[in-house]
mmCIF file of C-alpha atoms in Angstrom:
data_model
loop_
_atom_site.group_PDB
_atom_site.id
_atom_site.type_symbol
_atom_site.label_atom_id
_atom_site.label_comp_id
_atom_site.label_asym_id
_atom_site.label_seq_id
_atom_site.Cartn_x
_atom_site.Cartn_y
_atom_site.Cartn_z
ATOM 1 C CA UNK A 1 -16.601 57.009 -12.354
ATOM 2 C CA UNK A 2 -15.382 54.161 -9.845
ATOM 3 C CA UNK A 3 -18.594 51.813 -9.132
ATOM 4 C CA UNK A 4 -19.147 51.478 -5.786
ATOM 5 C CA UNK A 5 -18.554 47.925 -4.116
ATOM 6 C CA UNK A 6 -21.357 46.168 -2.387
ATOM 7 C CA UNK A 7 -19.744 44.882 0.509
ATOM 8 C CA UNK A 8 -21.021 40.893 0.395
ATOM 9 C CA UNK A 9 -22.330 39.885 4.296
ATOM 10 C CA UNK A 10 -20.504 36.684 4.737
ATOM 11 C CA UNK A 11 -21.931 33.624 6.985
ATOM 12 C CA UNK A 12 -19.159 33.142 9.495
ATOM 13 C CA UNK A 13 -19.006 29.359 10.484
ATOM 14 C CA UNK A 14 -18.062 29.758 14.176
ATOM 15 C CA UNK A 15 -15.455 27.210 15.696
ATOM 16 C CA UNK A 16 -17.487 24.764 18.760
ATOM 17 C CA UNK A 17 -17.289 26.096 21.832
ATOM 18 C CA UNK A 18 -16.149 29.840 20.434
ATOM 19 C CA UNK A 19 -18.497 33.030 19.355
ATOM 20 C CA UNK A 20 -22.540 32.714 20.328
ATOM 21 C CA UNK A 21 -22.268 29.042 20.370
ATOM 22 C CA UNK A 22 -23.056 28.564 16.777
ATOM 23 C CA UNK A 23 -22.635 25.165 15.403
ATOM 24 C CA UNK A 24 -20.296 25.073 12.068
ATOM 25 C CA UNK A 25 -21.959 24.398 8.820
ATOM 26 C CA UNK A 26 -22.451 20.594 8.423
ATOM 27 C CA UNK A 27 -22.018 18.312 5.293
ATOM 28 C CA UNK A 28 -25.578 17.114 4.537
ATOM 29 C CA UNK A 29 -26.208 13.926 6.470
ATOM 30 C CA UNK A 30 -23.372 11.633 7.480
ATOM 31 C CA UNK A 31 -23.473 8.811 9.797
ATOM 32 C CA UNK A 32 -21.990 9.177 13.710
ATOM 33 C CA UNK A 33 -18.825 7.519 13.772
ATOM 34 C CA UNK A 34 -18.800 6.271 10.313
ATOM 35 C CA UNK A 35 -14.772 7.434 9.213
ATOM 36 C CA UNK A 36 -13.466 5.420 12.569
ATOM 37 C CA UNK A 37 -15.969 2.298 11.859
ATOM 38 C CA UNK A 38 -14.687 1.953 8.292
ATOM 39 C CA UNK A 39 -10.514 1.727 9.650
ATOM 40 C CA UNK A 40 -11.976 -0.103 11.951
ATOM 41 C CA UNK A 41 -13.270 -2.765 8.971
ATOM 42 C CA UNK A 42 -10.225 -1.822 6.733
ATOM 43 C CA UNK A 43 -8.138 -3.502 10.135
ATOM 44 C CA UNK A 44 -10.269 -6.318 10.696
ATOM 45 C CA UNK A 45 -10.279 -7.124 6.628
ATOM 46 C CA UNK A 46 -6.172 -6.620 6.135
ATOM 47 C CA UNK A 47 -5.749 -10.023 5.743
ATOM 48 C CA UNK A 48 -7.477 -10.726 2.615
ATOM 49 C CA UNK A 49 -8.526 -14.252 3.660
ATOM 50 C CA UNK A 50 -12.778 -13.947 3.186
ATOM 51 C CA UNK A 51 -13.964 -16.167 0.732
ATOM 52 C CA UNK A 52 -14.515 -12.593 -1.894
ATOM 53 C CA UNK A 53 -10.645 -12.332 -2.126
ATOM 54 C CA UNK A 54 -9.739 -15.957 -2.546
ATOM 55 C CA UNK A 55 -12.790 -16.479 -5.216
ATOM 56 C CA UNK A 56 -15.110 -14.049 -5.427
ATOM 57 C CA UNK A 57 -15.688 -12.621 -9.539
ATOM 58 C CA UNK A 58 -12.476 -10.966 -9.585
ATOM 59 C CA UNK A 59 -10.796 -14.019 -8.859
ATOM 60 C CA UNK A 60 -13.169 -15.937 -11.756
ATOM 61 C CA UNK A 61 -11.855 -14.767 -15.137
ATOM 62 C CA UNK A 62 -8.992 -15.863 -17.099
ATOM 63 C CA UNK A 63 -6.584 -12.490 -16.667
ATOM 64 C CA UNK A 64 -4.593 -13.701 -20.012
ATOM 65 C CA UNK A 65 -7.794 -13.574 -22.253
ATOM 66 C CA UNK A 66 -8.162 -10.556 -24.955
ATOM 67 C CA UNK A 67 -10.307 -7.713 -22.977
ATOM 68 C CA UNK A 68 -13.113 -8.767 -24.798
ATOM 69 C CA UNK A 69 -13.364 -12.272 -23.629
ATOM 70 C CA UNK A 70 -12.302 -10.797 -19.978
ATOM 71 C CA UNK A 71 -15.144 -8.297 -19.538
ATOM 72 C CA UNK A 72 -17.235 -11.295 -21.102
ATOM 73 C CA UNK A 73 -16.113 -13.878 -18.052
ATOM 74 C CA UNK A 74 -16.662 -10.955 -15.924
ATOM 75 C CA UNK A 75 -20.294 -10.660 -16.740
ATOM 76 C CA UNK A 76 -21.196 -14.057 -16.695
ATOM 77 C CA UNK A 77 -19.229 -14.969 -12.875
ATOM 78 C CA UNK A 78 -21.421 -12.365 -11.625
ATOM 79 C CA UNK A 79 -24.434 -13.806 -13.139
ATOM 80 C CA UNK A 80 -23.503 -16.666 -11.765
ATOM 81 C CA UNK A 81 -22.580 -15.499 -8.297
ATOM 82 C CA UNK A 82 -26.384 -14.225 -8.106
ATOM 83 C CA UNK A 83 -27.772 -15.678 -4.368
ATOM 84 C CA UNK A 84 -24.345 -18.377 -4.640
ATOM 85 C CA UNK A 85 -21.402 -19.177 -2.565
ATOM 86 C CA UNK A 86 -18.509 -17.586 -3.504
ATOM 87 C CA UNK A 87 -16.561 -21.280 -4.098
ATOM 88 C CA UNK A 88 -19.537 -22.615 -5.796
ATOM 89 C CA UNK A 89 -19.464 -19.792 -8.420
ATOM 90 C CA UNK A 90 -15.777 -20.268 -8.675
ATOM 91 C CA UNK A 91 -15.555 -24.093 -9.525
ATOM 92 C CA UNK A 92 -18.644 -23.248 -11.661
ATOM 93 C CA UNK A 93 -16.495 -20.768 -13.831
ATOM 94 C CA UNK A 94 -13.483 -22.872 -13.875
ATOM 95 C CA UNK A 95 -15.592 -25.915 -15.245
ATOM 96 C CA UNK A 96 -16.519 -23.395 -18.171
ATOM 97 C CA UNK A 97 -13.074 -22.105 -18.700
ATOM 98 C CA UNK A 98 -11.442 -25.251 -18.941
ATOM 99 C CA UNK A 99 -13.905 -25.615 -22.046
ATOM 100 C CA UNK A 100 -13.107 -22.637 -23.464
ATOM 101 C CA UNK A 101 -15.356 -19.821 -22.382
ATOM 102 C CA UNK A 102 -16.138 -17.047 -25.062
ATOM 103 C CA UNK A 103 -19.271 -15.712 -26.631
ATOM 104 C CA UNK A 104 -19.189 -18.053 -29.329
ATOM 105 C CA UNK A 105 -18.641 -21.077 -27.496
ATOM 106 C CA UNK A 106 -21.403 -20.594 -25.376
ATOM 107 C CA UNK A 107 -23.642 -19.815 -27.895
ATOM 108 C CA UNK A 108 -22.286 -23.416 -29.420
ATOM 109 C CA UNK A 109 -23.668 -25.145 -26.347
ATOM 110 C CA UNK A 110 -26.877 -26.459 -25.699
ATOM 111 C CA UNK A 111 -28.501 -25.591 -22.259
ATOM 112 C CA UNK A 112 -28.893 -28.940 -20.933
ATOM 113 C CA UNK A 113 -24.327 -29.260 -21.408
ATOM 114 C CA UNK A 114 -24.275 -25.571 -20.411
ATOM 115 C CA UNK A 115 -26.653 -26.458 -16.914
ATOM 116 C CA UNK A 116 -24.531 -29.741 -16.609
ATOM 117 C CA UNK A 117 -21.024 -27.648 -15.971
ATOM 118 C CA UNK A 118 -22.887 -24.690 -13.758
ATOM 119 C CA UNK A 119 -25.112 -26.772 -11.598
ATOM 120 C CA UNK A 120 -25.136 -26.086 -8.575
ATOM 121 C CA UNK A 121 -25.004 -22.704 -8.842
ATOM 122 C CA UNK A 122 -28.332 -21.201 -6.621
ATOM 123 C CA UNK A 123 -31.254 -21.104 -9.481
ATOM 124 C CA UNK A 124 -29.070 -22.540 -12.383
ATOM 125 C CA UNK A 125 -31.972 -23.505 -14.728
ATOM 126 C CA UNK A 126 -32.532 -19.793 -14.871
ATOM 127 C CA UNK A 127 -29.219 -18.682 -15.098
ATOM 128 C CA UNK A 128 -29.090 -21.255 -18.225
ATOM 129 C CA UNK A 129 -32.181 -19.218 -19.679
ATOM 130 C CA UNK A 130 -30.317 -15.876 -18.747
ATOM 131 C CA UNK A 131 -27.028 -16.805 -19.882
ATOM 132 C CA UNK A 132 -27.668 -18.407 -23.891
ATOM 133 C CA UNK A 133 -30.039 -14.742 -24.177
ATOM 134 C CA UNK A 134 -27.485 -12.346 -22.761
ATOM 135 C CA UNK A 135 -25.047 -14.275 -24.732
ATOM 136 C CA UNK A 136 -27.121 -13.979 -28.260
ATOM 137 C CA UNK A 137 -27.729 -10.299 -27.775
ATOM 138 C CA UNK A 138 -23.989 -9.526 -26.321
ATOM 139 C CA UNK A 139 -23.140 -11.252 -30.120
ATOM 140 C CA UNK A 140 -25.789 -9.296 -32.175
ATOM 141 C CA UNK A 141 -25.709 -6.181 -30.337
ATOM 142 C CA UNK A 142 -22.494 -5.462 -29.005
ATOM 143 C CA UNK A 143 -19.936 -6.873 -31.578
ATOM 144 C CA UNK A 144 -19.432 -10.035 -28.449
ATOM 145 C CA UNK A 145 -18.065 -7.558 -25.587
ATOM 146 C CA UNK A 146 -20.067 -6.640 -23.010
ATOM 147 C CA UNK A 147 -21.989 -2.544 -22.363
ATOM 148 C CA UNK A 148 -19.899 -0.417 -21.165
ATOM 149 C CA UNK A 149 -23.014 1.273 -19.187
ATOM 150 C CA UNK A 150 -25.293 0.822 -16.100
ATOM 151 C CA UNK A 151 -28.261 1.475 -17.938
ATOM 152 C CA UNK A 152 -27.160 -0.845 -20.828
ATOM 153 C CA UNK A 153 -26.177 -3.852 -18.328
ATOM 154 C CA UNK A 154 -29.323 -3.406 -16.559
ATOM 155 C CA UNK A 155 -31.422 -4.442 -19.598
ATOM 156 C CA UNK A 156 -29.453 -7.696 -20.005
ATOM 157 C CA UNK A 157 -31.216 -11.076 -18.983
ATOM 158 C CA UNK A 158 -30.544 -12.152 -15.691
ATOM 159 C CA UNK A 159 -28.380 -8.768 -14.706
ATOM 160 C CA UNK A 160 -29.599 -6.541 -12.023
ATOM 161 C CA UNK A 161 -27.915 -3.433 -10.642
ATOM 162 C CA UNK A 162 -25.233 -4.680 -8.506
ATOM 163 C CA UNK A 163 -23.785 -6.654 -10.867
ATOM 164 C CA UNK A 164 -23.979 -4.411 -13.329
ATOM 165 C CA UNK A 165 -21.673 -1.665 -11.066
ATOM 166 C CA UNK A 166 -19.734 -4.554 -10.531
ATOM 167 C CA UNK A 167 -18.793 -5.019 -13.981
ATOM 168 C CA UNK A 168 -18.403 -1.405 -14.296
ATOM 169 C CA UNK A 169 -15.614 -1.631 -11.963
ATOM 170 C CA UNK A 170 -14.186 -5.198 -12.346
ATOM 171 C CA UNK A 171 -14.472 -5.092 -16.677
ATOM 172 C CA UNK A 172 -14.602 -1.259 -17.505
ATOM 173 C CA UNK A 173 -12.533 -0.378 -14.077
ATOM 174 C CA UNK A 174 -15.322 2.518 -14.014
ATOM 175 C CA UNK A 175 -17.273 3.572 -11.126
ATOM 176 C CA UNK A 176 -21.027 4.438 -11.726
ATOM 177 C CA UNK A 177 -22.060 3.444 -8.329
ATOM 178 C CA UNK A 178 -21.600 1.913 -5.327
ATOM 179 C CA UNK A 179 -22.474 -2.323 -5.863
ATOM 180 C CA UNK A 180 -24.834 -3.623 -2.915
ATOM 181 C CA UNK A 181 -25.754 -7.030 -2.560
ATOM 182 C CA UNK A 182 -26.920 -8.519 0.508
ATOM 183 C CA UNK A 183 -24.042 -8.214 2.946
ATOM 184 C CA UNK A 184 -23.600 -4.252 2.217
ATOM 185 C CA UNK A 185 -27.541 -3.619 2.628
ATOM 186 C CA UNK A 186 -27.315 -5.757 6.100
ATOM 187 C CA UNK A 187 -23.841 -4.080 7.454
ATOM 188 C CA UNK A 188 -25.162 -0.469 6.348
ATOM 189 C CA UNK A 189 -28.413 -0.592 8.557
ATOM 190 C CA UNK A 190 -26.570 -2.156 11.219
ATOM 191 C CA UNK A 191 -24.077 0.101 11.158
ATOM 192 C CA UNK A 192 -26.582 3.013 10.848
ATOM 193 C CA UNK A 193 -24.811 4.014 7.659
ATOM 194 C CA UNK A 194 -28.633 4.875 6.114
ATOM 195 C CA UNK A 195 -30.761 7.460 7.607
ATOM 196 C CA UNK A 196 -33.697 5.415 7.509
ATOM 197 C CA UNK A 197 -33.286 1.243 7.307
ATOM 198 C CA UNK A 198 -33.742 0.269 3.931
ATOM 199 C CA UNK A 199 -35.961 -2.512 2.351
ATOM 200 C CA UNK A 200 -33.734 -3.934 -0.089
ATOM 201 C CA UNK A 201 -29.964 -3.231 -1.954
ATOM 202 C CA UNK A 202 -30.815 -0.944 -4.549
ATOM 203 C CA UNK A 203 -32.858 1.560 -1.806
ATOM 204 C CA UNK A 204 -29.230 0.996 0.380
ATOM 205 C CA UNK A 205 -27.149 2.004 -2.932
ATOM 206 C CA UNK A 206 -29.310 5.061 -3.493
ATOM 207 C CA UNK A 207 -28.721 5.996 0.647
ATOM 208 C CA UNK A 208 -25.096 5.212 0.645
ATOM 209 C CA UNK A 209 -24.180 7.303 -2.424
ATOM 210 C CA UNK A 210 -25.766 10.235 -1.315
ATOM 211 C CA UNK A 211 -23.589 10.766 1.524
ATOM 212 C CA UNK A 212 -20.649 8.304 0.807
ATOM 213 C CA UNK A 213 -17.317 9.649 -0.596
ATOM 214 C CA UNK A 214 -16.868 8.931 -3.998
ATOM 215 C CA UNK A 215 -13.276 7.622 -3.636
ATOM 216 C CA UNK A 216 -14.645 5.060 -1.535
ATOM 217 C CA UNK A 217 -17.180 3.823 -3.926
ATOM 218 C CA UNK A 218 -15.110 1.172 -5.382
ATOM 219 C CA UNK A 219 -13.776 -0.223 -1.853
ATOM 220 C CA UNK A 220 -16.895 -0.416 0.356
ATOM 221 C CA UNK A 221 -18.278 -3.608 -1.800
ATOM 222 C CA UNK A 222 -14.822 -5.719 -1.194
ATOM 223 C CA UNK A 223 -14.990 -4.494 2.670
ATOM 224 C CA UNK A 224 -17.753 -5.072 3.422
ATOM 225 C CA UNK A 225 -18.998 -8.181 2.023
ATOM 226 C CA UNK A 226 -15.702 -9.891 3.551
ATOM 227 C CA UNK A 227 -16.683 -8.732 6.202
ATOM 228 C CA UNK A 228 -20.105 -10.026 6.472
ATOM 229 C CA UNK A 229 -18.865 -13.372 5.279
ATOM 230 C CA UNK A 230 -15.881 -13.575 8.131
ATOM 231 C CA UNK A 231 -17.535 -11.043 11.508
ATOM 232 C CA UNK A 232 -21.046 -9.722 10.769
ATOM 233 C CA UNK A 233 -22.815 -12.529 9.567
ATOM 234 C CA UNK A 234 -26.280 -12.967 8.698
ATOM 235 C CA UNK A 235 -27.011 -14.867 11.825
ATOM 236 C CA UNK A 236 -25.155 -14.925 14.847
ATOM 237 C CA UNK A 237 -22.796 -11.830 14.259
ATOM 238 C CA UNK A 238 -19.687 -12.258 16.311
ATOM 239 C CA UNK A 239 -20.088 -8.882 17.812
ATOM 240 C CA UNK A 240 -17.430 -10.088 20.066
ATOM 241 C CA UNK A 241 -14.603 -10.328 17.936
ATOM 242 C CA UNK A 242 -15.665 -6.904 15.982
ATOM 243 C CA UNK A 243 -13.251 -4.189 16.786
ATOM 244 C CA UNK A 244 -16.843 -1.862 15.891
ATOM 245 C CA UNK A 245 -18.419 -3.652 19.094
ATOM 246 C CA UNK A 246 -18.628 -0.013 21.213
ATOM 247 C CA UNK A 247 -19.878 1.857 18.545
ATOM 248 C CA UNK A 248 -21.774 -0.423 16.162
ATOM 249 C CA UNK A 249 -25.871 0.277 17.165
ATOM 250 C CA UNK A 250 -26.583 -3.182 16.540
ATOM 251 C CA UNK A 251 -23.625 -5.033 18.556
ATOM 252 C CA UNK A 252 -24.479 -7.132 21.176
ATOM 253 C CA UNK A 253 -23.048 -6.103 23.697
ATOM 254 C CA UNK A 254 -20.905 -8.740 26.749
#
């Protein structure tokens, strides 16, 4: 005998403006204006010209090294880079490259030598401390290469969660997450890209990613810290040269 077919009642998502006035089924939460404010950046940033293209980590490591040693320069610029100028980090790494930088050498080299070629990155005498540990247990626990995880990077010395999606994408070319420092946590609440403002990066990482587009996880750190360093500054934003000035909350406004 032929089973009768339940006849499924379907939600129909009526166009604006058509039907009993109906609004279509939305996405979860997205920011207003969000898709035109990011071409918006992507036009302001063609150039390439911020300090994060010319020497920012990607810039830092000797592309010619075995993977190994790469991924290892990687990790260390952006422990390094930590609450520093871009060129400061750069000549910092380029002083240690020019002596040869690999696990073993700096495991070689005392701290005051190794705090002599970094200085003056911000909080070096740490970043000494950090470095010679990460170093010892990159050698003892992961054959000299760096983890090839978030949750493995976190644990190092001196590496917090930004870098540690940084590396993912810069050493592993994986994305785990979206990499916040302090120009993506200041743009996204200016820019209303957060439903709520955030207190810090890593609540701004959790608010972005939950409505962000994956494919657009690897870009948004590059965009947007450029542009912090060249348009929305800390201080003083030049709203006026911001092609987002009529739809950015926070512009100020001529």
């Amino acid at each position: 005998p032929r089973k009768s077919r339940r006849r499924k009642s379907l939600a129909i998502a009526y166009e604006l403006g058509q039907g009993d006035g109906a609004e279509p089924p939305r996405a979860p939460w997205e920011p207003r204006d969000w898709r035109e404010q990011l071409e918006r950046i992507r036009e302001m940033r063609r150039s390439r010209d911020a300090p994060v293209d010319e020497m920012g980590v990607q810039k830092c490591y000797d592309s010619s090294a075995p993977p190994q040693v790469m991924r290892y320069q990687v990790l260390l610029a952006l422990m390094l880079s930590s609450q520093t100028k871009d060129q400061v980090t750069s000549a910092a790494m380029l002083r240690l490259r020019q002596r040869g930088l690999t696990v073993d050498s700096v495991l070689q080299m005392d701290e005051d030598t190794l705090g002599q070629i970094i200085y003056p990155v911000g909080f070096w005498r740490n970043k000494v401390k950090y470095i010679k540990q990460t170093t010892a247990i990159l050698k003892q626990k992961y054959g000299g290469d760096i983890p090839s995880t978030v949750e493995e990077l976190v644990q190092l010395p001196g590496v917090g969660p930004k870098m540690a999606h940084l590396a993912m994408h810069i050493a592993w070319d994986s994305v785990a997450g979206i990499a916040v420092d302090t120009h993506v946590h200041r743009i996204s609440n200016r820019l209303k890209w957060v439903k709520k403002e955030t207190k810090n990066p890593e609540e701004t990482r959790v608010a972005l990613e939950e409505w962000l587009p994956r494919e657009l996880w690897k870009e948004i750190n590059w965009l947007l810290v450029g542009f912090g360093q060249q348009t929305c500054l800390p201080v003083n934003p030049r709203c006026s040269q911001c092609l987002n000035q009529d739809i950015c909350p926070a512009a100020k406004r001529l």
